[in-house]
PDB file of C-alpha atoms and ligand atoms in Angstrom:
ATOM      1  CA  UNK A  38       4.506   1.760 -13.946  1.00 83.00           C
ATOM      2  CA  UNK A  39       4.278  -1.298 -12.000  1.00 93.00           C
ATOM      3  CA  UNK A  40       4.258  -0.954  -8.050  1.00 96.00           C
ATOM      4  CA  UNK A  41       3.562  -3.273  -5.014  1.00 97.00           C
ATOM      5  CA  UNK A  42       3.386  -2.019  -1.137  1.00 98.00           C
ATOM      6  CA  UNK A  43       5.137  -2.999   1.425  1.00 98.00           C
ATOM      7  CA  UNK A  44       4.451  -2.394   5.230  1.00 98.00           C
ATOM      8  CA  UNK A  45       6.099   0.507   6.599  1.00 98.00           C
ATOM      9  CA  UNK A  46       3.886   1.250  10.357  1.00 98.00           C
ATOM     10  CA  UNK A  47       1.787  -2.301  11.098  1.00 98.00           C
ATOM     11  CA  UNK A  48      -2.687  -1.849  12.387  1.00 98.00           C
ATOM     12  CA  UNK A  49      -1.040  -2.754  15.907  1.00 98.00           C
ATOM     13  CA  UNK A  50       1.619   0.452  15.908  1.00 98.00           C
ATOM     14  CA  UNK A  51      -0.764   2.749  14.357  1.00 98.00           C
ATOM     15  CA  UNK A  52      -3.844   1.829  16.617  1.00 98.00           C
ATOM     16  CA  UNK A  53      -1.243   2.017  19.882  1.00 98.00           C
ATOM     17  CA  UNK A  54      -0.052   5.305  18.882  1.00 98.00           C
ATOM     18  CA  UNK A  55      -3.817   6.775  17.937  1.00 98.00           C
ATOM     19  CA  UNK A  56      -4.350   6.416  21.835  1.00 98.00           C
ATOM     20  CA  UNK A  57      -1.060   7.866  22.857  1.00 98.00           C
ATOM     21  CA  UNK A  58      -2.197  10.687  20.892  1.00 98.00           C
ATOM     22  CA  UNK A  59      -5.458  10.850  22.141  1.00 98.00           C
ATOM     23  CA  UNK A  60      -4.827  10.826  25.980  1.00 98.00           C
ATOM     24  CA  UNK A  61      -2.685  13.498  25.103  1.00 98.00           C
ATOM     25  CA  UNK A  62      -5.279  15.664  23.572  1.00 98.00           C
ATOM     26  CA  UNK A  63      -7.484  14.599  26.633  1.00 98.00           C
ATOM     27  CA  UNK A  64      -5.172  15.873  29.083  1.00 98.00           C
ATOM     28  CA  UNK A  65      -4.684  19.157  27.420  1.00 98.00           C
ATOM     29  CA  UNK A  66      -8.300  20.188  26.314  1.00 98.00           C
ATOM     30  CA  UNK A  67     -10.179  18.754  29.244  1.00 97.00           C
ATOM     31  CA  UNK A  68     -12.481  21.489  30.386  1.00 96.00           C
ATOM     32  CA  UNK A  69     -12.147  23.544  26.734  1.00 96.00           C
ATOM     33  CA  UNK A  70     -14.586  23.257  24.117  1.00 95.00           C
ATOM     34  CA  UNK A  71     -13.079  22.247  21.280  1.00 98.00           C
ATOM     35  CA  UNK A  72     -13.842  21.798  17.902  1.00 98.00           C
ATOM     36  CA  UNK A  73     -12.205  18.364  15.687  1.00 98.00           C
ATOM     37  CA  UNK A  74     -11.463  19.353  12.742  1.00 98.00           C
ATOM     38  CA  UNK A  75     -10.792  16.966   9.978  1.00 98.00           C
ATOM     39  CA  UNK A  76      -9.582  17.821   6.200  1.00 98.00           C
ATOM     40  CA  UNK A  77     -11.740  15.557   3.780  1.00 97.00           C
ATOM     41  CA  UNK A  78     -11.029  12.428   2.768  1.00 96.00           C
ATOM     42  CA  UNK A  79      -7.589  11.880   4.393  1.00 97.00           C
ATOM     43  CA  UNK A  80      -8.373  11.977   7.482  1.00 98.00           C
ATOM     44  CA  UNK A  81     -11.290  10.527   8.073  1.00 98.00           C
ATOM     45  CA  UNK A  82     -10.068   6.857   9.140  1.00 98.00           C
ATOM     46  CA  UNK A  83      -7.438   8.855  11.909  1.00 98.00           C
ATOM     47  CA  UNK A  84      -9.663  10.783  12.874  1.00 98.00           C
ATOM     48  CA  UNK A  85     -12.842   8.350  13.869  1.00 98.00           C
ATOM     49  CA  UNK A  86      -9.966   6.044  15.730  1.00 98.00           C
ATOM     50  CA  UNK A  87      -8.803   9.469  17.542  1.00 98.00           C
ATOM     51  CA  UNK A  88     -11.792  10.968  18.685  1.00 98.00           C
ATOM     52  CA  UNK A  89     -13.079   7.338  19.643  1.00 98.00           C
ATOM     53  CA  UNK A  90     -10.205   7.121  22.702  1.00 98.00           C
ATOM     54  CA  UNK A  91     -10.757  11.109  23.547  1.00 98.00           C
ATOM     55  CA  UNK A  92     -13.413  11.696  26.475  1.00 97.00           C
ATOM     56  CA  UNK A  93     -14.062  15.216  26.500  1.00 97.00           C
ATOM     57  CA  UNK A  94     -17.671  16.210  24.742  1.00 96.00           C
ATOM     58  CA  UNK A  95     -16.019  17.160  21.373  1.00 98.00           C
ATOM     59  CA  UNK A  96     -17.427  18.986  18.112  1.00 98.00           C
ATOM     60  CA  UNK A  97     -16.770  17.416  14.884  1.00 98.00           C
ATOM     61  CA  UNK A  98     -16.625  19.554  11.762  1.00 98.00           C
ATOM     62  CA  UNK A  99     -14.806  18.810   8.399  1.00 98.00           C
ATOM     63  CA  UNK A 100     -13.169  20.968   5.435  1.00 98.00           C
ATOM     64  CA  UNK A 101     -11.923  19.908   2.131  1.00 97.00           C
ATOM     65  CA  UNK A 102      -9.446  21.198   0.666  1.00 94.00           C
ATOM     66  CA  UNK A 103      -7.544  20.463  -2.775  1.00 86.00           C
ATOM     67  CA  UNK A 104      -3.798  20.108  -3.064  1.00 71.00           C
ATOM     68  CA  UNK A 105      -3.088  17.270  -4.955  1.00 56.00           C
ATOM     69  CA  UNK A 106      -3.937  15.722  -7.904  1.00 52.00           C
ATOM     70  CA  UNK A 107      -3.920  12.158  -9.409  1.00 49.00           C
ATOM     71  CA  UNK A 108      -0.585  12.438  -8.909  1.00 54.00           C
ATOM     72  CA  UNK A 109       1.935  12.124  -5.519  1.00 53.00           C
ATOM     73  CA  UNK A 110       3.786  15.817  -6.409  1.00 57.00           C
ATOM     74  CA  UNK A 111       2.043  19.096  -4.621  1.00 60.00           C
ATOM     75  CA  UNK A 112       0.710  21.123  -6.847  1.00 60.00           C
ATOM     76  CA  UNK A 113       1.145  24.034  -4.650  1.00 61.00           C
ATOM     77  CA  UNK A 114      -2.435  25.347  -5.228  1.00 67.00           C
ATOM     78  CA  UNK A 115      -4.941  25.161  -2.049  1.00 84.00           C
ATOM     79  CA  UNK A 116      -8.700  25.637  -3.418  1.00 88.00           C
ATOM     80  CA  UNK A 117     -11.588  25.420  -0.586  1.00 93.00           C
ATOM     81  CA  UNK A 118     -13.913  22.912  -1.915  1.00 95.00           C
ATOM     82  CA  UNK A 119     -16.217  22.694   1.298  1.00 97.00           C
ATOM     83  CA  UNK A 120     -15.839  25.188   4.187  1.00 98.00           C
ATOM     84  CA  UNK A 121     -16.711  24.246   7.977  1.00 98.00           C
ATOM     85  CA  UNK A 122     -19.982  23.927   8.892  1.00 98.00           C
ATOM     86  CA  UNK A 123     -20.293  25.846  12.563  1.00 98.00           C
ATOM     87  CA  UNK A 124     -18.797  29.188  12.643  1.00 98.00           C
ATOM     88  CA  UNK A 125     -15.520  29.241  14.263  1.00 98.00           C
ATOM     89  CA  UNK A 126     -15.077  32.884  15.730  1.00 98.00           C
ATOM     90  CA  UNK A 127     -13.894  32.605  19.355  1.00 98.00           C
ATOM     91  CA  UNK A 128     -13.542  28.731  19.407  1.00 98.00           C
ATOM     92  CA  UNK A 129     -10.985  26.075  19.717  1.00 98.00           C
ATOM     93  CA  UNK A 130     -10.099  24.372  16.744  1.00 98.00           C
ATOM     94  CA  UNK A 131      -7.986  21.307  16.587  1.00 98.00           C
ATOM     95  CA  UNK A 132      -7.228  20.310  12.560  1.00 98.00           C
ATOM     96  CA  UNK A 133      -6.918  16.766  12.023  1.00 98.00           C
ATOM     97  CA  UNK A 134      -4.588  15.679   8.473  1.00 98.00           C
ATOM     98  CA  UNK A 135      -3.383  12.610   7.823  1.00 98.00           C
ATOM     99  CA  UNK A 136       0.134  13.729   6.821  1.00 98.00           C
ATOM    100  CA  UNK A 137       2.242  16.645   6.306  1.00 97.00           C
ATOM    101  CA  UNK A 138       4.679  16.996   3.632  1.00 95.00           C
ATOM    102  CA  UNK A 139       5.781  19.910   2.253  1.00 93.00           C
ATOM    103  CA  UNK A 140       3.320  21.758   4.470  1.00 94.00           C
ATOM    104  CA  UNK A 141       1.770  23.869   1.767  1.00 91.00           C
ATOM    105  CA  UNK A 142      -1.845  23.065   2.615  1.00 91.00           C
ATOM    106  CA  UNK A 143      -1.849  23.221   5.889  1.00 95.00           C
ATOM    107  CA  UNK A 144      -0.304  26.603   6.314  1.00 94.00           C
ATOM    108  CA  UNK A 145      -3.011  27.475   3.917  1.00 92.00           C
ATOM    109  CA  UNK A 146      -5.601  25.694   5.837  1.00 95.00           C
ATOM    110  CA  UNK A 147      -4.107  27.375   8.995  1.00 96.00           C
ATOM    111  CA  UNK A 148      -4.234  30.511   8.099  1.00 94.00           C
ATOM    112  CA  UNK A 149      -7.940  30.297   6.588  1.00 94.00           C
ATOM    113  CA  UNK A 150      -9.580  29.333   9.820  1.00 97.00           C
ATOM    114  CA  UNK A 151      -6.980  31.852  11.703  1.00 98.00           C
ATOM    115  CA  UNK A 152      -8.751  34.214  10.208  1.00 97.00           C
ATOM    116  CA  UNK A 153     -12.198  33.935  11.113  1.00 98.00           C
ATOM    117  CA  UNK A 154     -11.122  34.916  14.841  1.00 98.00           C
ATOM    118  CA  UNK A 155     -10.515  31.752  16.796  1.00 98.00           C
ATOM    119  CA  UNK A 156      -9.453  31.418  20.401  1.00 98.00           C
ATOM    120  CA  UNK A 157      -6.655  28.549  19.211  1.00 98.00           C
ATOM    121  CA  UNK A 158      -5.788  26.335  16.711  1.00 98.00           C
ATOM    122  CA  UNK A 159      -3.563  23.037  17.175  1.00 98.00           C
ATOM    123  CA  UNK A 160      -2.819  20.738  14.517  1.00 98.00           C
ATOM    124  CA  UNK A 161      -3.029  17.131  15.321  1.00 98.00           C
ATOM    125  CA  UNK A 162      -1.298  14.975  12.391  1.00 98.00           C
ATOM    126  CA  UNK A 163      -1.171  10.965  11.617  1.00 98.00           C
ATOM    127  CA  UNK A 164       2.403  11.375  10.048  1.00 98.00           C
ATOM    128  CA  UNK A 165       4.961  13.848   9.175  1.00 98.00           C
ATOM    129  CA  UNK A 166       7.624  14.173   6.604  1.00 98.00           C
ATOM    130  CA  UNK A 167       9.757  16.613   8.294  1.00 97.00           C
ATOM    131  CA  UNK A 168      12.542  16.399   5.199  1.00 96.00           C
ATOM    132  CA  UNK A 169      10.261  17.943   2.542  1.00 94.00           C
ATOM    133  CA  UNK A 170       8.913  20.709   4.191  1.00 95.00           C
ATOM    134  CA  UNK A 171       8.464  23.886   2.325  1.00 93.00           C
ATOM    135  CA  UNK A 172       6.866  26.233   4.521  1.00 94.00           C
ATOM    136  CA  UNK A 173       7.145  26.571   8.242  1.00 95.00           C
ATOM    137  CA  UNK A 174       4.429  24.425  10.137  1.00 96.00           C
ATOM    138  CA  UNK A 175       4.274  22.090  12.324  1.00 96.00           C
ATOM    139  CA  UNK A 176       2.424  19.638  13.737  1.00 98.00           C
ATOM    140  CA  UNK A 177       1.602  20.375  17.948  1.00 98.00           C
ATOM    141  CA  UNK A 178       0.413  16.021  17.330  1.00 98.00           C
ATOM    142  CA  UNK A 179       2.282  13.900  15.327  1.00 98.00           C
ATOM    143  CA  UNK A 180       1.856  10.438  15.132  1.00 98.00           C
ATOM    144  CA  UNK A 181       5.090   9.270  13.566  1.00 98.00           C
ATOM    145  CA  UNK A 182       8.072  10.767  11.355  1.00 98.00           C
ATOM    146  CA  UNK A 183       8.687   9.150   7.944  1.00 98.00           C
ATOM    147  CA  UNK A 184      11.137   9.124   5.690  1.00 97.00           C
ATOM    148  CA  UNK A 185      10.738  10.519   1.963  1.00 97.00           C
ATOM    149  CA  UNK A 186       8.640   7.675   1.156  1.00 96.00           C
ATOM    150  CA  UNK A 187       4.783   7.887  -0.853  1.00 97.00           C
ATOM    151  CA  UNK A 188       2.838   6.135   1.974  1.00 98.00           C
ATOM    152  CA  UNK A 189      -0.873   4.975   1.433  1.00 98.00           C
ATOM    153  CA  UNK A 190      -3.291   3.547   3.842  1.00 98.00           C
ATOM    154  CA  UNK A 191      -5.285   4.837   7.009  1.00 98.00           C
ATOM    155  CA  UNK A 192      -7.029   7.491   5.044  1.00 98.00           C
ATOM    156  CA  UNK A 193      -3.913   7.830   2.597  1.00 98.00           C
ATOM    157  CA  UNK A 194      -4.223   7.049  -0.664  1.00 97.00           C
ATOM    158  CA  UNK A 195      -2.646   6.386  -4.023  1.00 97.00           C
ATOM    159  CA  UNK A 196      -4.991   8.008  -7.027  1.00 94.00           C
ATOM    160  CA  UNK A 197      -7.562   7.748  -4.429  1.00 95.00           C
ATOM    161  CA  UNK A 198      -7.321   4.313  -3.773  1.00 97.00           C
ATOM    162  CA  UNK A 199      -5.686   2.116  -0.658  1.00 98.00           C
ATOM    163  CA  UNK A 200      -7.335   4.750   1.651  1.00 98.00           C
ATOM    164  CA  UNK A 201      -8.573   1.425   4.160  1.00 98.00           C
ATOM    165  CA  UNK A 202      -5.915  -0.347   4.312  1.00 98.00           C
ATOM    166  CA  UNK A 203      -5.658  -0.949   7.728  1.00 98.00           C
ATOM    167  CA  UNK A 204      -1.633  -0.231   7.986  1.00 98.00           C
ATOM    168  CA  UNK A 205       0.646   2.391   6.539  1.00 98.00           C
ATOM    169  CA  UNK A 206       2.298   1.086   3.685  1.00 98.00           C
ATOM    170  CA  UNK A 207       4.842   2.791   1.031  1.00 98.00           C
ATOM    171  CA  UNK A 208       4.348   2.386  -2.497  1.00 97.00           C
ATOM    172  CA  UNK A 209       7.311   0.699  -4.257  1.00 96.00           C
ATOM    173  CA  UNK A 210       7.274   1.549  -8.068  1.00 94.00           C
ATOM    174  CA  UNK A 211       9.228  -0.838 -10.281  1.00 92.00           C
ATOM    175  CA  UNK A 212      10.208  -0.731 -13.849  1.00 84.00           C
ATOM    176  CA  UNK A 213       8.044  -2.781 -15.836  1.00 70.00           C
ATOM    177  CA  UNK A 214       9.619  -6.037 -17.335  1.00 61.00           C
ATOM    178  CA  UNK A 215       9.802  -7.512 -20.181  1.00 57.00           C
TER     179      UNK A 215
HETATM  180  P1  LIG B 363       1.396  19.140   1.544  1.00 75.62           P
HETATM  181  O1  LIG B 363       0.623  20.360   1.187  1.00 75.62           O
HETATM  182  O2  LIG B 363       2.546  18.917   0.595  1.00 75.62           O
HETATM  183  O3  LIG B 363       1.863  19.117   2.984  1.00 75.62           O
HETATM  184  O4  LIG B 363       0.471  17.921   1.244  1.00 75.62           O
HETATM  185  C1  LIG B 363      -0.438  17.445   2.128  1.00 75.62           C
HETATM  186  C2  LIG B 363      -1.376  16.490   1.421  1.00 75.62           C
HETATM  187  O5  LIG B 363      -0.719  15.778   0.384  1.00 75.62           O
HETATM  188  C3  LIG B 363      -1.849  15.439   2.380  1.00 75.62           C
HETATM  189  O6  LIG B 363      -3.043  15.827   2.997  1.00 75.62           O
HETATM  190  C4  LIG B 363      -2.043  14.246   1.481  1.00 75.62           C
HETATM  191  O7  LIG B 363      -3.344  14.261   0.941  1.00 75.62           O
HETATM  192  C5  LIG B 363      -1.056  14.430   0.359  1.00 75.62           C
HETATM  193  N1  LIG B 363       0.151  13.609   0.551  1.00 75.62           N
HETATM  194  C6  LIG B 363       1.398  14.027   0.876  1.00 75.62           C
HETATM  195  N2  LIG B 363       2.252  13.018   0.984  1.00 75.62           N
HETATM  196  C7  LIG B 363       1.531  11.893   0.736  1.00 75.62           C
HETATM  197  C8  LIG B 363       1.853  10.491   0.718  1.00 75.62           C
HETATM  198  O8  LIG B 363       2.981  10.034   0.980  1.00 75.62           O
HETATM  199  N3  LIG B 363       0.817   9.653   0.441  1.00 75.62           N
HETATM  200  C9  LIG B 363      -0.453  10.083   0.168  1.00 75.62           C
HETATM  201  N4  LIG B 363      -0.789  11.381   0.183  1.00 75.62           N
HETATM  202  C10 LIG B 363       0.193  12.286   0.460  1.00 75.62           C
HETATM  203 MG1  LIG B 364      -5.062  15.140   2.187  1.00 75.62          MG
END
């Protein structure tokens, strides 16, 4: 199938609303030590913008996780493919995902890292697609609500591609012609 992509949140929105976020997080975890952590690969691209605007001496740690495939339907099946590197008993944990959909893997996720004893977690998401939620989670961060739309770009991707695109665009499939 044939698809182009079309600008749905433009750099400039995006970048404005990473620092929204961020003195947000500032405010509310000055004086805690907190650990940033970031589900491989999607959120890699939010998450170096985030942490860049946040001036509290942060941890960084990262987990990956499977949901997906090739494919843009969830799968429903969370496999740990890397696991944090510090140990997280007693500490402060703030996950950062690109987006949220039907909120399968990061209730998963949650959970996971809930139960290796932490003081708090807080979940600090890019976007959020509030209308195909499956599970209850939410996001205590959340850069911007979309619509039912497959999005690609900051960290996003499409069959693993599109991740840098600098903007968040939504893939428009077409019927092939001819
Ligand atoms: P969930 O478990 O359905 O909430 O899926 C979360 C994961 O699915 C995200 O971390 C993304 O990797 C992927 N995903 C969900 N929606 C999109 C989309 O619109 N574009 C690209 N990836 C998506
Ligand atoms: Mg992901």
């Amino acid at each position: 199938m044939d698809y182009t992509i079309e600008t749905l949140i433009p750099r400039e929105a995006v970048e404005k609303r990473i620092k929204e976020l961020a003195s947000e997080i500032e405010k509310d975890y000055k004086g805690r030590e907190v650990i940033v952590l970031g589900l491989l690969k999607g959120s890699v691209i939010f998450m170096s913008d985030l942490i860049k605007e946040i001036d509290i001496p942060l941890v960084i740690d990262f987990m990956s996780v499977s949901s997906y495939g090739n494919g843009t339907d969830s799968t429903g099946v969370v496999k740990i493919l890397k696991d944090t590197d510090f140990e997280l008993k007693g500490k402060e944990i703030l996950i950062i995902e690109d987006i949220i959909d039907t909120g399968l893997t990061l209730k998963y996720v949650r959970e996971f890292i809930e139960s290796k004893g932490t003081k708090s977690v807080a979940i600090c998401t890019l976007l959020d697609k509030p209308s195909r939620r499956k599970v209850d989670i939410k996001g205590d961060y959340v850069g911007f609500e979309i619509p039912d739309e497959f999005v690609v770009g900051y960290g996003l991707d499409y069959a693993q591609k599109y991740r840098n695109l600098p903007y968040i665009g939504v893939v428009e499939f077409h019927e092939d012609e001819e």
